[in-house]
Amino acid sequence: MKFRTKITAAVVCLLALLLAGCTAAPANPNTTAETAEATPAPAVEEAEKTAAAPTLRELTNAADGRCYLQSRIDETAQIYLTALDLTDGQQRVLCAKPGCTHTGPDCPAWLRADNSVQARQLRILTDGAQLYWTWETTGEGAPGTQPYSAVFTSGTEGAPAPLVEWMNRAPDYCGVYQQDYACTDSHWFTDGENLWVFQRCEPKDETGQPCFPASLCRLVPNEDPNGPSYRAECVWRQDIGAYGQYLGLVEGKILFSRSLRADGTPARRDGDYENTCRELRLLSADGSCSPALQTDTYGVTRAAALLDGLWYTVPAGSDQLQVTDLATGQTRTVCNLPLAGDGEGIDLGPVYEGRLAVAIARENREDGYVVQLDDGTLTPRTATWAKNGVTPRLPRLYARAGDRCLLMVGTRDRMLTAMGPDGSTDTFDSPVFLWAVTDLDSWLDGDQDWQLCTILNPDGDL
């Protein structure tokens, strides 16, 4: 995303109050933000809502020293729920059934026969205390039908998977929270009691053009033991064409961007990027939205990331790494990066104990650096593998839980044989990735004495 990194003092004051320009959440899920803004709630009511808004924590696939993976465990295509221990690197089937051979639907950890051509996407997230199975519609639905989405919870040990009928549109597992078909991405949160989902979809409007509404829904535990697990309600609905993109959490509030044309109308996928402006806003769990923190046109920033509540950017045409404190509006230059041209890709993150990892993808290699954030000192990172045996690549962070992380650190050769349509066979090299676990601190120190993972299916990838 592209943003200017300077915030005016007036905007900062508005952010601190979260009053002016905020709108109440539309009661009707089909009501747009434009409609809601026509009748704003009184400022006092908005202040009370903001003060009482829950603090959100994001759910991920890793917590409490484990990373939860949907994985093949043998040469078959069947998918099981597994846990990879971030301490010893061992991958295990998450099944506590005595004597289970993990060979199909009789195994509690069995998920499905394969992961191809799914009309809905299954994700398994955790807060460290339990697992949250989310099932979301991704394809186009019939006119007038409600997209089917659901949530199931289970413990982290033994993992009793949802019943098969839950994945086949069973209504008893609740969570009809999705506002549109064609889900493109979603992010899940908890406030310690309720679940929340920020979701972006890509339905088509009346002219057949894709539009990009975003919504925030709350899922409240149902007190009726004979009813669904949760009751879902939409608390916020974005303007239907404004490209609502999730960026991260700032003090328990959702930082997101919305895109508009220069005339203020919703931006569509029409290629008119130079006339598209993007706003950075904060969304509270009660549905109140801050004024724009930043407003810029496409291409102003070549790299941006929200890390530990701070907004890091590299402006276009510049080699400066800048950081903005969104609470105060203060922006400073951290350091100058060794950039050669605007065509290079820049990846920022993670931040850990005052250090930031930066990767720069050049034409024939990938260079990495660790930035000491207090003084801007750069320390080079070492590439550990080579794409196609030629292009140097850095270790790639896949997941983290606390100070432990899962890295992709290299590849090993694997020969595959495929049969062509005429019955002939072809043997070719298809490398598989090598995975390792280590401390984040050690990784940023450049230490490569990590623990290689023991994968259940060594000839497959995680």
Short mmCIF file of C-alpha atoms in Angstrom, two decimals:
data_model
loop_
_atom_site.label_atom_id
_atom_site.label_comp_id
_atom_site.label_asym_id
_atom_site.label_seq_id
_atom_site.Cartn_x
_atom_site.Cartn_y
_atom_site.Cartn_z
CA MET A 1 0.00 0.00 0.00
CA LYS A 2 1.16 3.52 -0.76
CA PHE A 3 0.89 6.27 1.81
CA ARG A 4 2.47 9.57 2.74
CA THR A 5 4.09 9.32 6.15
CA LYS A 6 3.27 12.73 7.56
CA ILE A 7 0.19 13.34 9.70
CA THR A 8 -0.95 16.82 10.67
CA ALA A 9 -1.43 17.79 14.29
CA ALA A 10 -5.10 18.43 13.66
CA VAL A 11 -5.60 14.93 12.37
CA VAL A 12 -3.73 13.53 15.36
CA CYS A 13 -6.11 15.30 17.71
CA LEU A 14 -9.03 13.89 15.81
CA LEU A 15 -7.49 10.43 16.04
CA ALA A 16 -7.05 10.78 19.78
CA LEU A 17 -10.68 11.70 20.25
CA LEU A 18 -12.05 9.36 17.57
CA LEU A 19 -15.09 11.57 17.38
CA ALA A 20 -15.34 13.87 14.39
CA GLY A 21 -16.16 12.05 11.19
CA CYS A 22 -16.96 8.75 12.93
CA THR A 23 -20.12 6.96 11.92
CA ALA A 24 -22.41 4.57 13.69
CA ALA A 25 -22.49 1.00 12.40
CA PRO A 26 -25.38 0.39 10.00
CA ALA A 27 -28.00 -1.90 11.50
CA ASN A 28 -28.83 -3.34 8.10
CA PRO A 29 -25.85 -5.30 6.69
CA ASN A 30 -26.80 -4.06 3.21
CA THR A 31 -26.62 -0.40 4.28
CA THR A 32 -23.53 1.32 2.90
CA ALA A 33 -21.21 3.64 4.76
CA GLU A 34 -22.46 6.47 2.55
CA THR A 35 -25.98 5.95 3.87
CA ALA A 36 -24.78 5.77 7.47
CA GLU A 37 -22.81 9.00 7.15
CA ALA A 38 -25.95 10.87 6.20
CA THR A 39 -27.22 10.64 9.79
CA PRO A 40 -24.19 10.65 12.13
CA ALA A 41 -24.68 9.81 15.79
CA PRO A 42 -24.24 12.59 18.38
CA ALA A 43 -20.64 13.15 19.46
CA VAL A 44 -21.37 12.22 23.09
CA GLU A 45 -22.80 8.86 22.09
CA GLU A 46 -19.80 8.20 19.83
CA ALA A 47 -17.40 9.06 22.68
CA GLU A 48 -19.18 6.64 24.98
CA LYS A 49 -19.06 3.92 22.34
CA THR A 50 -15.35 4.45 21.71
CA ALA A 51 -14.51 4.38 25.42
CA ALA A 52 -16.33 1.08 25.81
CA ALA A 53 -15.08 -0.53 22.59
CA PRO A 54 -13.38 -3.91 23.21
CA THR A 55 -9.67 -4.33 22.61
CA LEU A 56 -9.04 -6.81 19.81
CA ARG A 57 -6.30 -9.44 19.59
CA GLU A 58 -5.65 -11.12 16.24
CA LEU A 59 -5.95 -14.88 15.88
CA THR A 60 -3.19 -16.62 13.92
CA ASN A 61 -2.11 -20.16 13.08
CA ALA A 62 0.61 -20.18 15.77
CA ALA A 63 0.51 -19.71 19.54
CA ASP A 64 1.89 -21.24 22.72
CA GLY A 65 4.88 -22.74 20.94
CA ARG A 66 2.96 -24.53 18.16
CA CYS A 67 2.02 -23.82 14.55
CA TYR A 68 -1.18 -25.47 13.30
CA LEU A 69 -1.07 -26.70 9.71
CA GLN A 70 -3.40 -28.42 7.28
CA SER A 71 -1.03 -30.90 5.73
CA ARG A 72 -0.51 -34.07 3.77
CA ILE A 73 1.12 -36.63 6.04
CA ASP A 74 2.00 -39.28 3.43
CA GLU A 75 2.06 -39.81 -0.32
CA THR A 76 -1.74 -39.63 -0.60
CA ALA A 77 -3.61 -36.40 -1.21
CA GLN A 78 -5.59 -36.55 2.02
CA ILE A 79 -5.33 -33.57 4.36
CA TYR A 80 -5.00 -33.74 8.16
CA LEU A 81 -4.70 -31.19 10.93
CA THR A 82 -1.17 -31.21 12.30
CA ALA A 83 0.83 -29.22 14.82
CA LEU A 84 4.47 -28.31 14.35
CA ASP A 85 6.36 -27.82 17.60
CA LEU A 86 8.37 -24.61 17.39
CA THR A 87 10.85 -25.91 19.96
CA ASP A 88 11.93 -29.27 18.54
CA GLY A 89 10.63 -28.91 14.94
CA GLN A 90 8.56 -32.10 15.12
CA GLN A 91 5.34 -32.22 13.09
CA ARG A 92 2.59 -34.40 14.58
CA VAL A 93 -0.95 -35.36 13.59
CA LEU A 94 -3.27 -33.63 16.04
CA CYS A 95 -5.15 -36.75 17.03
CA ALA A 96 -5.54 -38.31 20.48
CA LYS A 97 -7.59 -41.34 19.42
CA PRO A 98 -5.91 -44.47 20.86
CA GLY A 99 -4.51 -46.74 18.16
CA CYS A 100 -5.53 -44.41 15.34
CA THR A 101 -3.68 -45.10 12.08
CA HIS A 102 -4.53 -41.69 10.55
CA THR A 103 -5.80 -43.18 7.33
CA GLY A 104 -8.97 -41.36 6.41
CA PRO A 105 -12.25 -40.04 7.83
CA ASP A 106 -12.09 -42.29 10.91
CA CYS A 107 -9.18 -40.19 12.19
CA PRO A 108 -10.39 -37.15 14.20
CA ALA A 109 -7.69 -35.04 12.55
CA TRP A 110 -8.79 -35.89 8.99
CA LEU A 111 -10.04 -32.81 7.16
CA ARG A 112 -10.77 -33.73 3.56
CA ALA A 113 -9.62 -35.85 0.66
CA ASP A 114 -7.69 -33.01 -0.95
CA ASN A 115 -7.41 -29.23 -0.92
CA SER A 116 -8.22 -28.46 -4.56
CA VAL A 117 -11.25 -26.73 -6.05
CA GLN A 118 -12.84 -25.76 -2.75
CA ALA A 119 -16.03 -23.70 -2.97
CA ARG A 120 -15.27 -22.49 0.53
CA GLN A 121 -12.01 -22.01 2.36
CA LEU A 122 -11.23 -23.67 5.66
CA ARG A 123 -8.83 -21.96 8.05
CA ILE A 124 -7.80 -23.08 11.52
CA LEU A 125 -6.65 -20.33 13.88
CA THR A 126 -5.82 -20.17 17.57
CA ASP A 127 -5.46 -17.89 20.55
CA GLY A 128 -3.40 -20.49 22.41
CA ALA A 129 -6.37 -21.70 24.47
CA GLN A 130 -8.50 -23.28 21.74
CA LEU A 131 -8.80 -23.69 17.98
CA TYR A 132 -11.19 -21.75 15.78
CA TRP A 133 -12.26 -23.48 12.57
CA THR A 134 -13.60 -20.92 10.07
CA TRP A 135 -15.40 -21.91 6.90
CA GLU A 136 -16.04 -19.15 4.35
CA THR A 137 -17.75 -18.97 0.98
CA THR A 138 -15.33 -18.07 -1.81
CA GLY A 139 -17.28 -18.66 -5.03
CA GLU A 140 -20.24 -16.85 -6.56
CA GLY A 141 -23.66 -17.79 -5.20
CA ALA A 142 -27.08 -17.94 -6.74
CA PRO A 143 -28.96 -14.60 -6.82
CA GLY A 144 -30.80 -13.91 -3.58
CA THR A 145 -29.04 -16.61 -1.54
CA GLN A 146 -27.13 -15.98 1.68
CA PRO A 147 -23.47 -17.00 1.58
CA TYR A 148 -22.84 -19.83 4.04
CA SER A 149 -20.07 -19.28 6.54
CA ALA A 150 -19.55 -20.93 9.89
CA VAL A 151 -17.31 -21.22 12.93
CA PHE A 152 -16.47 -24.25 15.04
CA THR A 153 -14.29 -24.32 18.16
CA SER A 154 -12.32 -27.18 19.67
CA GLY A 155 -9.53 -27.76 22.16
CA THR A 156 -5.91 -27.74 21.10
CA GLU A 157 -5.28 -31.34 22.14
CA GLY A 158 -6.75 -34.26 20.26
CA ALA A 159 -8.49 -31.83 17.91
CA PRO A 160 -11.95 -33.35 17.45
CA ALA A 161 -12.58 -32.06 13.93
CA PRO A 162 -15.96 -30.60 12.97
CA LEU A 163 -18.48 -33.15 11.83
CA VAL A 164 -18.51 -33.74 8.10
CA GLU A 165 -22.00 -32.26 7.84
CA TRP A 166 -20.65 -28.97 9.22
CA MET A 167 -18.58 -28.62 6.07
CA ASN A 168 -21.66 -29.50 4.03
CA ARG A 169 -23.78 -26.55 5.10
CA ALA A 170 -24.97 -27.71 8.50
CA PRO A 171 -26.77 -24.79 10.20
CA ASP A 172 -25.99 -25.81 13.76
CA TYR A 173 -22.49 -24.40 13.83
CA CYS A 174 -23.64 -20.83 13.31
CA GLY A 175 -21.72 -17.91 12.11
CA VAL A 176 -23.69 -16.78 9.07
CA TYR A 177 -21.61 -13.63 9.27
CA GLN A 178 -20.51 -13.25 5.66
CA GLN A 179 -22.08 -10.31 3.85
CA ASP A 180 -21.22 -11.31 0.28
CA TYR A 181 -19.98 -14.22 -1.76
CA ALA A 182 -16.49 -14.31 -3.26
CA CYS A 183 -14.50 -13.77 -0.05
CA THR A 184 -11.00 -12.58 -0.92
CA ASP A 185 -9.50 -12.34 2.56
CA SER A 186 -10.50 -12.18 6.21
CA HIS A 187 -8.82 -11.52 9.54
CA TRP A 188 -10.06 -12.89 12.84
CA PHE A 189 -9.86 -11.44 16.34
CA THR A 190 -11.00 -12.08 19.88
CA ASP A 191 -11.68 -9.70 22.76
CA GLY A 192 -11.48 -12.55 25.26
CA GLU A 193 -15.18 -13.33 24.97
CA ASN A 194 -16.50 -12.64 21.48
CA LEU A 195 -15.09 -13.32 18.03
CA TRP A 196 -14.69 -10.66 15.37
CA VAL A 197 -13.97 -10.91 11.65
CA PHE A 198 -12.84 -8.18 9.24
CA GLN A 199 -13.66 -9.51 5.81
CA ARG A 200 -13.26 -8.25 2.25
CA CYS A 201 -15.25 -9.76 -0.59
CA GLU A 202 -15.45 -9.28 -4.33
CA PRO A 203 -19.08 -9.52 -5.46
CA LYS A 204 -20.28 -7.98 -8.72
CA ASP A 205 -22.44 -4.88 -8.87
CA GLU A 206 -25.50 -4.35 -11.03
CA THR A 207 -23.31 -3.75 -14.09
CA GLY A 208 -21.34 -6.96 -13.59
CA GLN A 209 -18.19 -5.18 -12.40
CA PRO A 210 -16.37 -6.46 -9.30
CA CYS A 211 -16.61 -4.27 -6.23
CA PHE A 212 -14.80 -4.61 -2.94
CA PRO A 213 -16.87 -4.09 0.20
CA ALA A 214 -15.37 -4.71 3.61
CA SER A 215 -17.27 -5.48 6.80
CA LEU A 216 -16.65 -6.07 10.48
CA CYS A 217 -18.83 -8.68 12.17
CA ARG A 218 -19.12 -9.72 15.80
CA LEU A 219 -19.87 -13.31 16.81
CA VAL A 220 -21.33 -13.57 20.30
CA PRO A 221 -21.45 -16.93 22.13
CA ASN A 222 -25.00 -18.25 22.11
CA GLU A 223 -26.49 -18.92 25.55
CA ASP A 224 -28.94 -21.44 24.09
CA PRO A 225 -27.23 -24.88 24.35
CA ASN A 226 -29.53 -26.21 21.63
CA GLY A 227 -28.79 -23.39 19.23
CA PRO A 228 -25.81 -22.40 17.11
CA SER A 229 -22.49 -21.82 18.83
CA TYR A 230 -22.51 -18.11 18.04
CA ARG A 231 -24.87 -15.35 17.02
CA ALA A 232 -23.42 -13.15 14.29
CA GLU A 233 -24.12 -9.50 13.57
CA CYS A 234 -22.57 -6.90 11.27
CA VAL A 235 -21.34 -3.86 13.20
CA TRP A 236 -19.71 -1.97 10.33
CA ARG A 237 -20.04 -2.00 6.56
CA GLN A 238 -17.73 -0.11 4.23
CA ASP A 239 -18.63 1.75 1.07
CA ILE A 240 -19.08 -1.04 -1.45
CA GLY A 241 -16.32 -0.03 -3.85
CA ALA A 242 -13.64 1.35 -1.59
CA TYR A 243 -11.11 -1.50 -1.43
CA GLY A 244 -11.04 -1.98 2.33
CA GLN A 245 -7.67 -3.58 3.09
CA TYR A 246 -6.62 -4.73 6.55
CA LEU A 247 -3.19 -3.50 7.67
CA GLY A 248 -2.93 -4.50 11.33
CA LEU A 249 -3.89 -3.55 14.88
CA VAL A 250 -3.06 -0.31 16.68
CA GLU A 251 -3.84 -0.51 20.40
CA GLY A 252 -6.62 -3.02 19.77
CA LYS A 253 -8.17 -1.10 16.86
CA ILE A 254 -8.11 -2.13 13.20
CA LEU A 255 -5.94 -0.06 10.87
CA PHE A 256 -7.25 -0.31 7.32
CA SER A 257 -7.06 1.55 4.03
CA ARG A 258 -9.86 2.58 1.70
CA SER A 259 -9.40 3.74 -1.89
CA LEU A 260 -11.34 6.50 -3.61
CA ARG A 261 -11.14 8.41 -6.87
CA ALA A 262 -10.03 12.01 -6.80
CA ASP A 263 -13.68 13.11 -6.96
CA GLY A 264 -14.48 11.08 -3.83
CA THR A 265 -16.42 8.31 -5.55
CA PRO A 266 -15.57 4.66 -4.82
CA ALA A 267 -12.61 3.31 -6.76
CA ARG A 268 -13.22 0.32 -9.01
CA ARG A 269 -10.84 -1.94 -10.86
CA ASP A 270 -10.58 0.36 -13.88
CA GLY A 271 -6.82 0.91 -14.01
CA ASP A 272 -7.11 4.62 -13.22
CA TYR A 273 -4.51 4.32 -10.47
CA GLU A 274 -2.97 7.77 -10.86
CA ASN A 275 -6.32 9.34 -9.89
CA THR A 276 -6.93 7.00 -6.96
CA CYS A 277 -6.36 8.27 -3.43
CA ARG A 278 -5.99 6.02 -0.42
CA GLU A 279 -6.98 6.81 3.11
CA LEU A 280 -5.63 5.29 6.29
CA ARG A 281 -8.26 4.94 9.05
CA LEU A 282 -8.77 3.28 12.43
CA LEU A 283 -11.85 1.13 13.05
CA SER A 284 -13.00 0.37 16.59
CA ALA A 285 -14.83 -2.82 17.51
CA ASP A 286 -18.02 -0.83 18.13
CA GLY A 287 -18.11 0.22 14.46
CA SER A 288 -16.88 3.79 14.92
CA CYS A 289 -14.29 4.93 12.40
CA SER A 290 -11.63 7.62 12.74
CA PRO A 291 -11.07 10.43 10.26
CA ALA A 292 -8.45 9.83 7.58
CA LEU A 293 -4.98 9.63 9.13
CA GLN A 294 -3.25 9.88 5.77
CA THR A 295 -4.49 10.52 2.24
CA ASP A 296 -2.27 9.91 -0.78
CA THR A 297 -2.35 8.94 -4.41
CA TYR A 298 -1.14 5.65 -5.80
CA GLY A 299 2.63 5.29 -6.06
CA VAL A 300 3.70 7.72 -3.32
CA THR A 301 5.18 4.89 -1.22
CA ARG A 302 7.08 1.87 -2.50
CA ALA A 303 6.92 -0.16 0.72
CA ALA A 304 4.84 0.07 3.88
CA ALA A 305 4.11 -2.12 6.90
CA LEU A 306 2.48 -1.79 10.32
CA LEU A 307 4.86 -3.38 12.82
CA ASP A 308 4.40 -3.26 16.59
CA GLY A 309 1.92 -0.41 16.21
CA LEU A 310 4.26 1.81 14.15
CA TRP A 311 3.91 2.61 10.45
CA TYR A 312 7.14 1.94 8.50
CA THR A 313 7.48 3.27 4.96
CA VAL A 314 9.95 3.80 2.14
CA PRO A 315 8.80 6.73 -0.04
CA ALA A 316 8.98 6.36 -3.82
CA GLY A 317 12.15 7.81 -5.28
CA SER A 318 13.87 7.70 -1.90
CA ASP A 319 16.16 5.33 -0.05
CA GLN A 320 14.95 6.48 3.36
CA LEU A 321 13.29 4.09 5.80
CA GLN A 322 10.82 6.19 7.79
CA VAL A 323 8.63 5.40 10.79
CA THR A 324 5.47 7.17 11.97
CA ASP A 325 3.93 6.89 15.41
CA LEU A 326 0.22 6.91 14.59
CA ALA A 327 -0.67 7.98 18.13
CA THR A 328 1.39 11.19 17.99
CA GLY A 329 1.88 11.80 14.30
CA GLN A 330 5.66 12.01 14.75
CA THR A 331 7.67 10.83 11.74
CA ARG A 332 11.42 10.27 11.68
CA THR A 333 13.95 8.79 9.31
CA VAL A 334 15.47 5.60 10.70
CA CYS A 335 18.22 5.10 8.12
CA ASN A 336 19.09 5.09 4.44
CA LEU A 337 18.69 1.70 2.77
CA PRO A 338 21.18 0.51 0.10
CA LEU A 339 18.69 0.72 -2.79
CA ALA A 340 19.75 0.81 -6.42
CA GLY A 341 16.45 1.63 -8.17
CA ASP A 342 12.68 1.87 -7.89
CA GLY A 343 12.25 -1.54 -9.51
CA GLU A 344 13.52 -3.40 -6.45
CA GLY A 345 11.03 -5.04 -4.11
CA ILE A 346 11.22 -4.26 -0.40
CA ASP A 347 9.87 -6.44 2.39
CA LEU A 348 9.69 -5.01 5.92
CA GLY A 349 9.39 -7.09 9.07
CA PRO A 350 9.30 -8.43 11.61
CA VAL A 351 10.30 -6.05 14.40
CA TYR A 352 11.74 -7.75 17.47
CA GLU A 353 13.43 -6.17 20.49
CA GLY A 354 14.39 -2.96 18.72
CA ARG A 355 15.47 -4.55 15.44
CA LEU A 356 13.77 -4.65 12.05
CA ALA A 357 14.40 -7.20 9.30
CA VAL A 358 14.49 -5.81 5.74
CA ALA A 359 14.69 -7.86 2.53
CA ILE A 360 15.47 -6.28 -0.85
CA ALA A 361 14.70 -8.31 -3.98
CA ARG A 362 17.11 -7.32 -6.73
CA GLU A 363 17.29 -8.55 -10.31
CA ASN A 364 19.67 -11.42 -9.62
CA ARG A 365 19.71 -11.84 -5.86
CA GLU A 366 17.98 -11.07 -2.57
CA ASP A 367 19.82 -9.01 0.02
CA GLY A 368 18.84 -8.74 3.66
CA TYR A 369 19.61 -6.36 6.50
CA VAL A 370 18.82 -6.01 10.18
CA VAL A 371 18.17 -2.40 11.16
CA GLN A 372 18.92 -1.25 14.71
CA LEU A 373 15.96 1.07 15.18
CA ASP A 374 17.49 3.36 17.81
CA ASP A 375 20.52 4.42 15.76
CA GLY A 376 19.81 3.17 12.20
CA THR A 377 22.77 0.78 12.06
CA LEU A 378 22.46 -1.82 9.26
CA THR A 379 23.83 -5.35 9.60
CA PRO A 380 23.77 -7.57 6.47
CA ARG A 381 21.90 -10.88 6.57
CA THR A 382 23.19 -13.96 4.75
CA ALA A 383 21.34 -15.80 2.00
CA THR A 384 20.94 -19.51 2.81
CA TRP A 385 19.64 -20.97 -0.44
CA ALA A 386 19.32 -20.20 -4.15
CA LYS A 387 16.22 -20.17 -6.32
CA ASN A 388 16.71 -22.55 -9.25
CA GLY A 389 20.19 -23.10 -7.85
CA VAL A 390 21.25 -19.64 -9.05
CA THR A 391 19.48 -16.68 -7.38
CA PRO A 392 20.49 -16.21 -3.70
CA ARG A 393 17.53 -16.12 -1.30
CA LEU A 394 17.12 -15.28 2.38
CA PRO A 395 15.46 -17.41 5.06
CA ARG A 396 11.73 -16.73 4.92
CA LEU A 397 9.67 -16.21 8.07
CA TYR A 398 6.48 -18.29 7.91
CA ALA A 399 5.06 -18.16 11.44
CA ARG A 400 5.96 -17.02 14.93
CA ALA A 401 4.68 -17.58 18.46
CA GLY A 402 6.32 -15.44 21.10
CA ASP A 403 10.07 -15.50 20.54
CA ARG A 404 10.06 -18.73 18.49
CA CYS A 405 9.59 -18.86 14.75
CA LEU A 406 9.26 -21.17 11.75
CA LEU A 407 11.54 -20.41 8.79
CA MET A 408 11.89 -21.67 5.28
CA VAL A 409 15.68 -21.96 5.02
CA GLY A 410 16.49 -23.80 1.81
CA THR A 411 15.59 -26.52 -0.66
CA ARG A 412 16.64 -30.07 -1.42
CA ASP A 413 16.49 -31.87 -4.72
CA ARG A 414 13.57 -34.16 -5.53
CA MET A 415 12.99 -36.02 -8.79
CA LEU A 416 9.42 -36.50 -10.00
CA THR A 417 8.05 -38.58 -12.85
CA ALA A 418 4.94 -37.49 -14.71
CA MET A 419 3.02 -39.23 -17.47
CA GLY A 420 2.06 -37.23 -20.54
CA PRO A 421 -1.22 -37.49 -22.51
CA ASP A 422 0.42 -39.84 -25.00
CA GLY A 423 1.51 -42.26 -22.26
CA SER A 424 5.13 -41.18 -22.27
CA THR A 425 6.88 -40.35 -19.01
CA ASP A 426 9.03 -37.40 -18.12
CA THR A 427 11.39 -37.16 -15.15
CA PHE A 428 12.23 -33.73 -13.81
CA ASP A 429 13.68 -32.00 -10.76
CA SER A 430 11.13 -30.44 -8.40
CA PRO A 431 12.84 -29.25 -5.20
CA VAL A 432 11.06 -29.25 -1.84
CA PHE A 433 11.60 -26.62 0.82
CA LEU A 434 13.55 -27.16 4.00
CA TRP A 435 12.01 -25.83 7.21
CA ALA A 436 13.60 -24.95 10.53
CA VAL A 437 12.65 -23.54 13.93
CA THR A 438 14.72 -21.11 15.98
CA ASP A 439 14.62 -18.08 18.27
CA LEU A 440 13.76 -14.80 16.56
CA ASP A 441 16.71 -13.25 18.36
CA SER A 442 19.11 -15.85 16.94
CA TRP A 443 17.73 -15.44 13.43
CA LEU A 444 18.20 -11.66 13.53
CA ASP A 445 21.73 -12.23 14.88
CA GLY A 446 22.48 -14.20 11.71
CA ASP A 447 22.83 -17.48 13.58
CA GLN A 448 22.09 -20.45 11.29
CA ASP A 449 22.38 -23.08 14.00
CA TRP A 450 18.64 -23.72 13.81
CA GLN A 451 16.72 -26.95 14.31
CA LEU A 452 15.64 -28.49 11.01
CA CYS A 453 12.04 -29.68 11.11
CA THR A 454 11.00 -33.31 10.94
CA ILE A 455 8.13 -33.29 8.44
CA LEU A 456 5.59 -36.12 8.32
CA ASN A 457 5.71 -36.19 4.52
CA PRO A 458 9.37 -35.44 3.73
CA ASP A 459 8.70 -35.45 -0.02
CA GLY A 460 6.02 -32.77 0.34
CA ASP A 461 5.85 -29.18 1.52
CA LEU A 462 4.11 -27.71 4.53
#
